[in-house]
Short mmCIF file of C-alpha atoms in Angstrom, two decimals:
data_model
loop_
_atom_site.label_atom_id
_atom_site.label_comp_id
_atom_site.label_asym_id
_atom_site.label_seq_id
_atom_site.Cartn_x
_atom_site.Cartn_y
_atom_site.Cartn_z
CA MET A 1 0.00 0.00 0.00
CA TRP A 2 2.82 2.41 0.85
CA ARG A 3 5.36 1.37 -1.82
CA PRO A 4 4.84 4.46 -4.07
CA LEU A 5 5.97 6.63 -1.15
CA ARG A 6 9.50 5.34 -1.76
CA VAL A 7 9.61 7.60 -4.83
CA PRO A 8 10.80 10.98 -3.45
CA THR A 9 9.00 13.18 -5.99
CA PHE A 10 5.69 11.36 -5.54
CA ARG A 11 6.02 11.44 -1.76
CA ASN A 12 6.86 15.14 -1.62
CA LEU A 13 4.14 16.03 -4.10
CA LEU A 14 1.58 14.02 -2.12
CA LEU A 15 2.48 15.85 1.10
CA ALA A 16 2.39 19.25 -0.62
CA ASP A 17 -0.92 18.35 -2.20
CA VAL A 18 -2.44 17.61 1.22
CA VAL A 19 -1.63 21.15 2.32
CA SER A 20 -2.83 22.64 -0.98
CA ASP A 21 -6.13 20.74 -0.92
CA ILE A 22 -6.75 21.73 2.70
CA GLY A 23 -6.29 25.35 1.64
CA THR A 24 -8.65 24.85 -1.31
CA PHE A 25 -11.37 23.39 0.90
CA MET A 26 -10.91 26.20 3.40
CA GLN A 27 -11.31 28.73 0.59
CA GLY A 28 -14.46 26.92 -0.64
CA VAL A 29 -16.03 26.99 2.81
CA GLY A 30 -15.03 30.62 3.25
CA ALA A 31 -16.53 31.64 -0.10
CA ALA A 32 -19.79 29.80 0.55
CA TRP A 33 -20.08 31.21 4.08
CA LEU A 34 -19.22 34.72 2.87
CA MET A 35 -22.01 34.44 0.32
CA VAL A 36 -24.43 33.37 3.03
CA SER A 37 -23.30 36.26 5.24
CA PHE A 38 -24.27 38.68 2.44
CA GLY A 39 -27.85 37.54 2.96
CA ALA A 40 -27.99 35.96 -0.50
CA GLY A 41 -30.65 33.33 -1.20
CA PRO A 42 -30.10 29.66 -2.10
CA ILE A 43 -29.63 30.51 -5.79
CA TYR A 44 -26.57 32.68 -5.04
CA VAL A 45 -25.12 30.06 -2.72
CA ALA A 46 -25.64 27.41 -5.41
CA LEU A 47 -24.02 29.70 -8.01
CA THR A 48 -20.84 29.63 -5.92
CA GLN A 49 -20.64 25.93 -6.74
CA THR A 50 -21.48 26.68 -10.37
CA ALA A 51 -18.66 29.25 -10.58
CA THR A 52 -16.31 26.58 -9.26
CA ALA A 53 -17.42 23.89 -11.71
CA LEU A 54 -18.13 25.91 -14.89
CA PRO A 55 -14.45 26.55 -15.86
CA PHE A 56 -13.91 22.80 -16.01
CA PHE A 57 -16.65 22.66 -18.61
CA LEU A 58 -15.38 25.62 -20.64
CA LEU A 59 -11.63 24.85 -20.52
CA ALA A 60 -11.58 21.07 -20.42
CA LEU A 61 -10.82 20.39 -24.10
CA PRO A 62 -8.01 22.94 -24.60
CA ALA A 63 -6.59 22.00 -21.19
CA GLY A 64 -6.46 18.32 -22.09
CA SER A 65 -4.81 19.04 -25.43
CA ALA A 66 -2.26 21.29 -23.74
CA GLY A 67 -1.58 18.55 -21.19
CA ASP A 68 -0.63 16.11 -23.97
CA ILE A 69 1.29 18.58 -26.17
CA PHE A 70 3.25 20.85 -23.81
CA ASP A 71 5.61 20.20 -20.92
CA ARG A 72 3.30 19.19 -18.08
CA ARG A 73 5.72 20.42 -15.43
CA LYS A 74 5.77 23.97 -16.82
CA LEU A 75 2.00 23.91 -17.31
CA VAL A 76 1.44 22.98 -13.66
CA LEU A 77 3.86 25.70 -12.47
CA PHE A 78 2.03 28.35 -14.51
CA THR A 79 -1.43 27.38 -13.30
CA GLU A 80 -0.35 27.12 -9.65
CA SER A 81 1.13 30.63 -9.87
CA TRP A 82 -2.07 31.94 -11.47
CA MET A 83 -4.25 30.46 -8.71
CA MET A 84 -2.01 31.86 -5.99
CA ALA A 85 -2.27 35.34 -7.55
CA VAL A 86 -6.09 35.18 -7.79
CA ALA A 87 -6.34 33.90 -4.21
CA LEU A 88 -4.23 36.86 -3.09
CA VAL A 89 -6.57 39.32 -4.87
CA LEU A 90 -9.56 37.64 -3.22
CA LEU A 91 -7.89 38.02 0.18
CA VAL A 92 -7.01 41.69 -0.30
CA LEU A 93 -10.50 42.66 -1.48
CA THR A 94 -12.12 40.79 1.41
CA ILE A 95 -9.90 42.52 3.97
CA ALA A 96 -10.62 45.88 2.28
CA GLY A 97 -14.34 45.27 2.73
CA VAL A 98 -15.23 45.82 -0.94
CA MET A 99 -16.31 42.26 -1.70
CA SER A 100 -19.79 41.72 -3.15
CA PRO A 101 -21.73 38.58 -4.20
CA TRP A 102 -21.01 39.07 -7.91
CA LEU A 103 -17.35 39.95 -7.35
CA LEU A 104 -17.00 36.83 -5.22
CA LEU A 105 -18.48 34.74 -8.04
CA VAL A 106 -16.08 36.26 -10.60
CA LEU A 107 -12.98 35.61 -8.47
CA THR A 108 -14.17 32.12 -7.62
CA PHE A 109 -14.52 31.49 -11.36
CA ALA A 110 -11.00 32.84 -12.04
CA LEU A 111 -9.51 30.68 -9.27
CA SER A 112 -11.27 27.59 -10.59
CA ALA A 113 -10.15 28.41 -14.15
CA GLY A 114 -6.53 27.81 -13.11
CA ASP A 115 -7.48 24.51 -11.50
CA ALA A 116 -9.45 23.50 -14.60
CA PHE A 117 -6.52 24.14 -16.94
CA GLU A 118 -4.15 22.24 -14.64
CA THR A 119 -6.24 19.17 -13.81
CA PRO A 120 -5.82 17.03 -16.98
CA ALA A 121 -2.04 17.51 -16.98
CA TRP A 122 -1.89 16.96 -13.22
CA ARG A 123 -3.71 13.64 -13.43
CA ALA A 124 -1.69 12.51 -16.45
CA ILE A 125 1.57 13.10 -14.52
CA LEU A 126 0.96 10.18 -12.16
CA PRO A 127 2.20 7.44 -14.55
CA GLU A 128 5.44 9.43 -14.94
CA LEU A 129 6.16 9.36 -11.21
CA VAL A 130 5.59 5.74 -10.22
CA ALA A 131 6.07 2.34 -11.84
CA LYS A 132 3.16 0.89 -13.81
CA GLU A 133 2.53 -1.84 -11.22
CA ASP A 134 2.17 0.85 -8.53
CA LEU A 135 -0.32 3.05 -10.39
CA ALA A 136 -3.42 1.63 -8.71
CA THR A 137 -1.89 2.02 -5.27
CA ALA A 138 -0.68 5.54 -6.04
CA SER A 139 -4.19 6.48 -7.18
CA ALA A 140 -5.62 5.11 -3.93
CA LEU A 141 -3.11 7.18 -1.92
CA ASN A 142 -4.15 10.27 -3.88
CA GLY A 143 -7.76 9.50 -3.05
CA ILE A 144 -6.94 9.15 0.64
CA GLU A 145 -4.97 12.42 0.53
CA PHE A 146 -7.85 14.28 -1.11
CA ASN A 147 -10.45 12.98 1.30
CA LEU A 148 -8.20 13.61 4.29
CA ALA A 149 -8.06 17.22 3.09
CA ARG A 150 -11.83 17.13 2.62
CA ALA A 151 -12.21 16.02 6.23
CA VAL A 152 -9.68 18.43 7.75
CA GLY A 153 -10.11 21.48 5.51
CA PRO A 154 -13.81 22.28 6.07
CA ALA A 155 -13.64 21.54 9.80
CA LEU A 156 -10.52 23.70 10.17
CA ALA A 157 -12.17 26.42 8.09
CA GLY A 158 -15.19 26.43 10.36
CA VAL A 159 -13.01 26.94 13.44
CA VAL A 160 -10.80 29.56 11.76
CA ILE A 161 -13.76 31.54 10.37
CA ALA A 162 -15.54 31.48 13.73
CA ALA A 163 -12.38 32.67 15.51
CA ALA A 164 -10.81 35.12 13.03
CA GLY A 165 -13.24 35.67 10.15
CA VAL A 166 -13.44 34.58 6.52
CA ALA A 167 -10.23 36.43 5.54
CA ALA A 168 -8.20 34.06 7.72
CA ALA A 169 -9.36 31.10 5.64
CA PHE A 170 -8.32 32.96 2.49
CA VAL A 171 -4.85 33.59 3.98
CA ALA A 172 -4.42 29.85 4.50
CA ASN A 173 -5.36 29.19 0.88
CA VAL A 174 -2.78 31.67 -0.48
CA ALA A 175 -0.02 30.05 1.59
CA SER A 176 -1.06 26.52 0.61
CA PHE A 177 0.15 26.92 -2.99
CA LEU A 178 3.80 27.38 -2.01
CA GLY A 179 4.52 23.72 -1.29
CA VAL A 180 3.27 22.42 -4.64
CA ILE A 181 5.11 25.17 -6.56
CA LEU A 182 8.38 24.31 -4.77
CA VAL A 183 8.12 20.55 -5.34
CA VAL A 184 7.17 20.85 -9.02
CA ALA A 185 9.91 23.45 -9.64
CA ARG A 186 12.52 21.03 -8.26
CA TRP A 187 11.20 18.04 -10.24
CA LYS A 188 13.56 17.04 -13.06
CA ARG A 189 11.07 15.73 -15.59
CA PRO A 190 12.69 13.58 -18.32
CA ILE A 191 12.53 15.09 -21.81
CA ARG A 192 10.57 12.79 -24.10
CA LYS A 193 11.45 12.67 -27.77
CA ARG A 194 8.66 12.33 -30.31
CA VAL A 195 9.13 10.42 -33.55
CA ALA A 196 5.93 11.68 -35.20
CA PRO A 197 5.41 15.42 -35.83
CA PRO A 198 3.96 17.34 -32.83
CA GLU A 199 0.23 17.99 -32.80
CA THR A 200 -1.38 21.41 -32.86
CA LEU A 201 -3.82 22.43 -30.12
CA ALA A 202 -6.78 22.32 -32.50
CA GLY A 203 -5.68 19.03 -34.06
CA ALA A 204 -5.15 17.42 -30.66
CA THR A 205 -8.63 18.48 -29.58
CA VAL A 206 -10.18 16.97 -32.70
CA ALA A 207 -8.20 13.76 -32.10
CA ALA A 208 -9.53 13.57 -28.54
CA ILE A 209 -13.16 13.93 -29.60
CA ARG A 210 -12.65 11.38 -32.37
CA TYR A 211 -11.02 8.93 -29.97
CA VAL A 212 -13.82 9.11 -27.41
CA ARG A 213 -16.55 8.98 -30.06
CA ASN A 214 -15.10 5.71 -31.36
CA SER A 215 -14.53 4.15 -27.93
CA PRO A 216 -17.84 2.65 -26.70
CA ALA A 217 -16.54 1.77 -23.24
CA ILE A 218 -15.30 5.32 -22.60
CA LEU A 219 -18.58 6.77 -23.89
CA THR A 220 -20.51 4.59 -21.45
CA VAL A 221 -18.43 5.72 -18.48
CA VAL A 222 -18.56 9.41 -19.46
CA LEU A 223 -22.31 9.54 -20.13
CA ARG A 224 -23.23 7.69 -16.95
CA THR A 225 -21.00 9.98 -14.94
CA GLY A 226 -22.71 13.05 -16.39
CA VAL A 227 -26.18 11.87 -15.43
CA VAL A 228 -25.16 10.95 -11.86
CA MET A 229 -23.38 14.29 -11.43
CA PHE A 230 -26.42 16.29 -12.53
CA PHE A 231 -28.64 14.82 -9.81
CA SER A 232 -26.10 14.33 -7.01
CA SER A 233 -24.76 17.91 -7.35
CA ALA A 234 -27.72 18.96 -5.21
CA LEU A 235 -25.89 17.62 -2.15
CA PHE A 236 -23.04 20.13 -2.45
CA ALA A 237 -25.11 22.97 -3.90
CA LEU A 238 -27.67 22.93 -1.08
CA LEU A 239 -25.52 21.79 1.84
CA PRO A 240 -24.56 25.38 2.93
CA SER A 241 -28.27 26.30 3.12
CA VAL A 242 -29.08 23.07 4.96
CA ALA A 243 -26.23 23.71 7.41
CA GLN A 244 -27.39 27.26 8.11
CA SER A 245 -30.93 26.05 8.77
CA VAL A 246 -29.73 23.75 11.57
CA ASN A 247 -26.79 25.76 12.91
CA LYS A 248 -26.13 29.48 12.42
CA SER A 249 -22.37 29.12 12.94
CA ALA A 250 -19.82 28.26 10.24
CA VAL A 251 -18.63 25.48 12.55
CA GLY A 252 -21.76 23.47 11.71
CA TYR A 253 -21.15 23.67 7.98
CA GLY A 254 -17.49 22.75 8.46
CA LEU A 255 -18.50 19.81 10.65
CA LEU A 256 -20.86 18.41 8.03
CA LEU A 257 -18.22 18.65 5.30
CA GLY A 258 -15.69 17.16 7.68
CA CYS A 259 -17.99 14.20 8.28
CA PHE A 260 -18.40 13.83 4.54
CA GLY A 261 -14.61 13.72 4.11
CA SER A 262 -14.19 11.26 6.98
CA GLY A 263 -16.78 9.01 5.41
CA ALA A 264 -14.90 9.24 2.11
CA ILE A 265 -11.67 8.02 3.74
CA ALA A 266 -13.50 5.04 5.23
CA GLY A 267 -15.20 4.43 1.88
CA ALA A 268 -11.81 4.24 0.14
CA PHE A 269 -10.82 1.26 2.28
CA VAL A 270 -14.24 -0.39 2.07
CA MET A 271 -14.10 -0.02 -1.71
CA GLN A 272 -10.95 -2.16 -1.93
CA TRP A 273 -12.72 -4.98 -0.10
CA ALA A 274 -15.94 -4.57 -2.10
CA ARG A 275 -14.12 -4.78 -5.44
CA GLY A 276 -12.80 -8.19 -4.42
CA GLN A 277 -16.33 -9.42 -3.76
CA TRP A 278 -18.43 -7.92 -6.56
CA SER A 279 -18.15 -6.53 -10.07
CA THR A 280 -17.34 -2.89 -10.77
CA GLU A 281 -20.93 -2.37 -11.94
CA ALA A 282 -22.36 -3.77 -8.69
CA VAL A 283 -20.11 -1.64 -6.47
CA VAL A 284 -20.75 1.56 -8.46
CA SER A 285 -24.51 0.99 -8.53
CA ALA A 286 -24.54 0.38 -4.77
CA GLY A 287 -22.69 3.65 -4.23
CA VAL A 288 -25.16 5.54 -6.42
CA VAL A 289 -28.16 4.10 -4.54
CA ILE A 290 -26.65 5.03 -1.17
CA LEU A 291 -25.85 8.54 -2.42
CA GLY A 292 -29.43 9.05 -3.58
CA SER A 293 -30.75 7.73 -0.27
CA VAL A 294 -28.55 10.22 1.59
CA LEU A 295 -30.09 13.10 -0.38
CA ILE A 296 -33.62 11.97 0.45
CA THR A 297 -32.72 11.43 4.12
CA MET A 298 -31.20 14.91 4.37
CA SER A 299 -34.54 16.43 3.41
CA ALA A 300 -36.19 14.91 6.49
CA LEU A 301 -33.55 15.82 9.12
CA HIS A 302 -33.43 19.13 10.97
CA ARG A 303 -30.70 18.64 13.57
CA LEU A 304 -26.93 18.77 13.22
CA SER A 305 -26.52 15.66 15.38
CA THR A 306 -28.57 13.55 12.97
CA LEU A 307 -27.25 15.10 9.76
CA ALA A 308 -23.61 14.46 10.67
CA PRO A 309 -23.75 10.61 10.61
CA VAL A 310 -25.75 10.70 7.37
CA MET A 311 -22.93 12.71 5.78
CA LEU A 312 -20.53 9.91 6.71
CA PHE A 313 -22.49 7.54 4.49
CA GLY A 314 -22.69 10.21 1.79
CA GLY A 315 -18.92 10.62 1.77
CA ALA A 316 -18.35 6.85 1.58
CA ALA A 317 -20.79 6.44 -1.31
CA TRP A 318 -19.34 9.42 -3.13
CA VAL A 319 -15.73 8.19 -3.03
CA VAL A 320 -16.75 4.71 -4.15
CA PHE A 321 -18.44 6.13 -7.23
CA ILE A 322 -15.81 8.77 -8.06
CA SER A 323 -12.78 6.52 -7.45
CA LEU A 324 -14.02 3.64 -9.58
CA ILE A 325 -15.21 5.89 -12.40
CA ASN A 326 -11.88 7.77 -12.44
CA ALA A 327 -9.93 4.51 -12.45
CA LEU A 328 -12.00 3.21 -15.37
CA VAL A 329 -11.35 6.31 -17.46
CA GLN A 330 -7.61 6.19 -16.82
CA ASN A 331 -7.43 2.48 -17.62
CA LEU A 332 -9.43 2.84 -20.84
CA ALA A 333 -7.18 5.54 -22.36
CA PRO A 334 -3.63 4.94 -23.71
CA ASP A 335 -0.79 7.29 -22.76
CA TRP A 336 -0.82 9.42 -25.91
CA VAL A 337 -4.39 10.61 -25.39
CA ARG A 338 -4.88 10.13 -21.64
CA ALA A 339 -4.89 13.82 -20.64
CA ARG A 340 -7.38 14.60 -23.40
CA VAL A 341 -9.72 11.73 -22.51
CA LEU A 342 -9.54 12.85 -18.89
CA ALA A 343 -10.35 16.38 -20.07
CA ILE A 344 -13.51 15.19 -21.84
CA PHE A 345 -14.44 13.23 -18.74
CA ILE A 346 -13.90 16.35 -16.63
CA LEU A 347 -15.91 18.44 -19.11
CA VAL A 348 -18.93 16.19 -18.74
CA TYR A 349 -18.37 15.70 -15.01
CA GLN A 350 -18.02 19.37 -14.14
CA GLY A 351 -20.47 20.59 -16.78
CA SER A 352 -23.18 18.35 -15.36
CA PHE A 353 -22.16 19.41 -11.87
CA ALA A 354 -22.40 23.11 -12.75
CA LEU A 355 -25.72 22.71 -14.55
CA GLY A 356 -27.12 20.56 -11.77
CA SER A 357 -25.99 22.98 -9.05
CA ALA A 358 -27.76 25.88 -10.77
CA ALA A 359 -30.85 23.81 -11.55
CA TRP A 360 -31.30 22.44 -8.03
CA GLY A 361 -30.56 25.86 -6.54
CA LEU A 362 -33.36 27.29 -8.66
CA VAL A 363 -35.71 24.47 -7.67
CA ALA A 364 -34.88 25.08 -3.99
CA GLN A 365 -35.48 28.82 -4.42
CA ARG A 366 -38.95 28.26 -5.87
CA ALA A 367 -40.19 25.03 -4.28
CA GLY A 368 -38.06 24.68 -1.15
CA ILE A 369 -34.86 22.88 -0.18
CA ARG A 370 -36.66 19.73 0.97
CA PHE A 371 -38.48 19.34 -2.35
CA ALA A 372 -35.22 19.75 -4.29
CA LEU A 373 -33.34 17.20 -2.17
CA VAL A 374 -36.08 14.57 -2.48
CA TYR A 375 -36.31 14.74 -6.25
CA ALA A 376 -32.53 14.95 -6.68
CA GLY A 377 -32.25 11.79 -4.57
CA ILE A 378 -34.88 9.98 -6.63
CA GLY A 379 -33.09 10.97 -9.84
CA THR A 380 -29.75 9.75 -8.46
CA ILE A 381 -31.17 6.35 -7.51
CA GLY A 382 -32.87 6.11 -10.90
CA ASN A 383 -29.46 5.91 -12.56
CA VAL A 384 -29.26 2.20 -11.76
CA VAL A 385 -31.49 1.63 -14.79
CA PHE A 386 -28.31 1.93 -16.90
CA VAL A 387 -27.38 -1.55 -15.69
CA LEU A 388 -29.90 -2.89 -18.22
CA PHE A 389 -28.32 -1.46 -21.37
CA ALA A 390 -25.03 0.36 -20.58
CA ARG A 391 -22.99 -1.70 -18.15
CA LEU A 392 -19.57 -0.58 -16.98
CA PRO A 393 -16.63 -2.74 -18.12
CA ASP A 394 -15.01 -4.93 -15.47
CA SER A 395 -11.64 -5.15 -17.21
CA THR A 396 -9.65 -3.26 -19.82
CA GLY A 397 -7.34 -4.37 -22.59
CA ASP A 398 -3.59 -3.97 -22.73
CA LEU A 399 -3.08 -0.36 -23.86
CA THR A 400 0.71 -0.39 -24.07
CA PRO A 401 1.90 0.82 -27.51
CA PHE A 402 2.42 -1.74 -30.24
CA SER A 403 4.19 0.00 -33.10
CA HIS A 404 4.60 -2.70 -35.74
CA TRP A 405 3.56 -0.89 -38.91
CA ARG A 406 6.28 -0.67 -41.48
CA THR A 407 7.64 2.81 -42.17
CA PRO A 408 5.97 4.02 -45.39
CA VAL A 409 8.20 3.97 -48.46
CA VAL A 410 8.69 7.55 -49.71
CA VAL A 411 10.31 8.19 -53.10
CA ARG A 412 9.61 11.94 -53.09
CA GLU A 413 9.95 14.27 -50.09
CA VAL A 414 6.83 14.56 -47.97
CA ARG A 415 6.83 17.62 -45.75
CA ALA A 416 4.99 16.39 -42.66
CA ASP A 417 5.48 19.74 -40.96
CA LEU A 418 3.28 21.34 -43.65
CA ASN A 419 0.52 18.77 -43.09
CA GLN A 420 0.39 17.62 -46.69
CA GLY A 421 -2.76 15.69 -47.45
CA PRO A 422 -5.26 14.26 -47.27
CA VAL A 423 -3.68 10.81 -47.35
CA LEU A 424 -5.38 7.76 -48.83
CA VAL A 425 -4.21 4.45 -47.35
CA THR A 426 -5.20 1.21 -49.06
CA THR A 427 -4.68 -2.32 -47.78
CA GLU A 428 -5.24 -5.30 -50.08
CA TYR A 429 -6.24 -8.63 -48.50
CA ARG A 430 -6.38 -12.08 -50.13
CA VAL A 431 -9.01 -13.76 -47.95
CA VAL A 432 -9.30 -17.52 -47.35
CA ARG A 433 -12.66 -18.44 -48.89
CA GLU A 434 -13.88 -20.50 -45.92
CA ARG A 435 -13.16 -17.61 -43.49
CA GLU A 436 -14.75 -14.80 -45.47
CA ALA A 437 -17.56 -14.18 -42.97
CA GLU A 438 -15.11 -14.09 -40.05
CA PHE A 439 -12.89 -11.68 -42.00
CA LEU A 440 -15.74 -9.27 -42.69
CA GLN A 441 -16.78 -9.25 -39.05
CA ALA A 442 -13.20 -8.58 -37.90
CA ILE A 443 -12.51 -5.87 -40.50
CA HIS A 444 -15.64 -3.95 -39.51
CA GLU A 445 -14.52 -4.09 -35.88
CA TYR A 446 -11.11 -2.88 -37.00
CA ALA A 447 -12.78 0.08 -38.72
CA ARG A 448 -13.48 1.58 -35.30
CA ILE A 449 -9.76 1.47 -34.50
CA ARG A 450 -8.90 3.16 -37.80
CA ARG A 451 -11.39 5.97 -37.12
CA ARG A 452 -10.41 6.26 -33.48
CA ASP A 453 -6.72 6.71 -34.30
CA GLY A 454 -7.05 9.20 -37.16
CA ALA A 455 -9.16 8.13 -40.15
CA TYR A 456 -12.14 10.31 -41.07
CA ARG A 457 -13.44 8.03 -43.87
CA TRP A 458 -13.24 4.24 -44.08
CA GLY A 459 -14.53 1.49 -46.35
CA ILE A 460 -14.04 -2.15 -47.35
CA PHE A 461 -14.57 -3.22 -50.99
CA ARG A 462 -14.67 -6.60 -52.77
CA ASP A 463 -12.97 -7.02 -56.14
CA THR A 464 -15.51 -8.10 -58.78
CA ALA A 465 -12.82 -9.74 -60.93
CA VAL A 466 -10.94 -11.68 -58.21
CA ALA A 467 -13.22 -13.45 -55.72
CA ASP A 468 -10.87 -13.57 -52.75
CA ARG A 469 -9.47 -10.01 -53.04
CA TYR A 470 -10.71 -7.25 -50.70
CA LEU A 471 -9.51 -3.65 -50.53
CA GLU A 472 -9.66 -1.64 -47.32
CA ILE A 473 -9.33 2.12 -47.74
CA PHE A 474 -9.29 5.01 -45.30
CA LEU A 475 -8.57 8.72 -45.46
CA VAL A 476 -6.46 10.69 -43.00
CA ASN A 477 -6.30 14.50 -42.94
CA SER A 478 -2.54 14.77 -43.36
CA TRP A 479 0.71 12.87 -43.70
CA ALA A 480 1.68 14.00 -40.21
CA GLU A 481 -1.53 12.58 -38.76
CA HIS A 482 -0.91 9.27 -40.52
CA LEU A 483 2.58 9.06 -39.02
CA ARG A 484 0.98 9.56 -35.61
CA GLN A 485 -1.31 6.59 -36.34
CA HIS A 486 1.80 4.41 -36.35
CA GLU A 487 2.34 5.27 -32.67
CA ARG A 488 -1.27 4.91 -31.53
CA GLU A 489 -2.00 1.20 -31.95
CA THR A 490 -1.97 -0.80 -28.72
CA GLN A 491 -1.39 -4.41 -27.71
CA SER A 492 -5.15 -4.80 -27.34
CA ASP A 493 -5.64 -3.63 -30.94
CA HIS A 494 -2.98 -6.11 -32.05
CA GLU A 495 -5.11 -9.00 -30.77
CA LEU A 496 -7.90 -7.99 -33.17
CA GLU A 497 -5.39 -7.55 -36.00
CA GLN A 498 -4.04 -11.04 -35.39
CA ARG A 499 -7.57 -12.38 -35.70
CA LEU A 500 -7.96 -10.45 -38.93
CA ARG A 501 -4.70 -11.73 -40.40
CA SER A 502 -5.58 -15.33 -39.58
CA CYS A 503 -8.29 -15.03 -42.23
CA VAL A 504 -5.95 -14.08 -45.11
CA ALA A 505 -3.68 -16.24 -47.21
CA THR A 506 -0.83 -13.74 -47.74
CA ASP A 507 0.52 -10.63 -46.07
CA PRO A 508 -1.68 -7.61 -46.79
CA GLU A 509 -0.27 -5.12 -49.28
CA VAL A 510 -0.36 -1.49 -48.12
CA ARG A 511 -0.13 1.64 -50.28
CA HIS A 512 -0.02 5.31 -49.33
CA LEU A 513 -1.30 8.02 -51.67
CA ILE A 514 -1.17 11.76 -51.02
CA TYR A 515 -3.59 14.17 -52.64
CA THR A 516 -1.85 16.33 -55.22
CA ASP A 517 -3.20 19.46 -56.88
CA SER A 518 -1.87 21.34 -59.92
CA LYS A 519 0.51 23.45 -57.82
CA GLN A 520 2.27 20.31 -56.53
CA ALA A 521 2.69 18.67 -59.90
#
C-alpha cells in the first residue's frame, strides 16, 4: 500500500498536495459562508458551486490538449502561480471590505479556471512518477490524501472563520500553494522525444473527440457519470443552506463537510474490499443508490446531530463512485491521449455538476430545499437503470503501444510539418474463402480502430474480378496525422489484428497516396 511513497517526488508532491487541498477546501467553505453572510438566497449560494465547476466545462478540451502537447511540469507551475495570484486578490478585497456577491463569483470562477486548466495535466503526470505496477496504489493514496483534506479542511475552516473571520481562511489558501510550486519546480522531468510530428492544439482536440466517439466503453463511463453528477450535485449545492438552517455558525457547515470527508476516507478502504467481492458495476450501482438515499434522508432531518452521521455515508458512497469511475477512465485511455480523454471526462463531469448545481438551486429557491433534495435523490437512484443497457466494463485491454507498422516507403519528399494531405491508405487482403464471414466481421470491428486513431473516412470493398481479393481504404487528414497513427495502436488492438490476419492467405499489401493538386505537380 505504501510502496509508491518510496519515490521521493511522488512522496513530496503528495504531502504538498495535502496542504494545498486543505487550503482549497478552506477557501471553498469561506466563499460559501461569505455568500451566506451577504444575505444571499439559495440561488446565489448554489451559483458559488457553479462558478467553481463551470471553468472545467469551458476549458476542459483545450486544457487536455495542452496537457498532452506541452511540458506538463511547466504547465502545472504556470497554473499554480495563477491560482495563488487570484487567491491573493480575493484576500485583499475581502480585507478591504469591498467584496460583493457578484465579485466573489467572478474571483471564484478565475480561481477555478486555473485549476481547470491544470487538472488534466496533473492527473496525467501520475504514470510518470511511479512504476506501472504501482499506479493503482498511487491512485488510492491520492484518493486518501484528497479525502483527508476534505475532512480536515472544512472543519478547520469552520473553526478559523468562527475565531478570526473569513479572511483568515483565504490567507491559508494563499499560503497553501507554495509547497506544490516548490516541489514541481525542483522536479527534473525527463525530456521525451517524439518520432511523429507534434500535434497542434486544434488538431489534438479533434483527435480527442474522435477517440472518445469511437470508444464505446469510454462513452458509457462518461455519459453515466454526467447523469449521476447532474442529480447528485444537489448535495453540495444545497448543503450550505441546509447547514445554516440547523446551525447558524460556520462550525456546523465545516462539521458536516468534515464528516463527509471522513466518510470518504473510510469508503476508500471499504471499496478495496468490495471490489474483491463484486463486479465494478455492482459496487458503483450500490454507491449511487446510497448517495441518492442520503439526499432523500437529508430532506427529512433538521438537527446537526442527525445530519452528521448521514454525511458519513454520503462521503463513503461518493468516493466509491468517483474513485471507480476515475480509475475506469484512466485504464481505458492509452498514454498518448490520456490527458485529453480525462479532459472530456472532466468536461462532462463538471459541466453536469455546474448545470445541476444551478438547476437544483433554482428548484430550492422556488419550491423549497426539501423538495429539491427529495427529487434529486430519486433521480440519483434512478441511474441504476443503466445496468440494463449500458454496463460498466469490469476489465480493460492492454493499452501499451504496439508499433509494428512498417515505415511508409517515400520516393519523393513529404513535408509532414506542412501537413500535406489528405492521405489515402489502401490495404489489399487475399481472404481464405472459408473464413470470409469471419474476416468481414473482424474488418468492420477494425474500422473503429482506424477511425479512433485518425481516419475520417473508411470502407471495405470486394474485387468483382478476383473473388478472394478485398480492398480496405481510409482517409487521413494529413501525412503528419498518418505518421501519428503508427504510434497509436496498442497491444489490445494487435489481438484484433491477429484475428484479422488469420483469415488471409498472404501478407496484406499497403499503399499510401497523397492528394496532389496542380501546384504540386
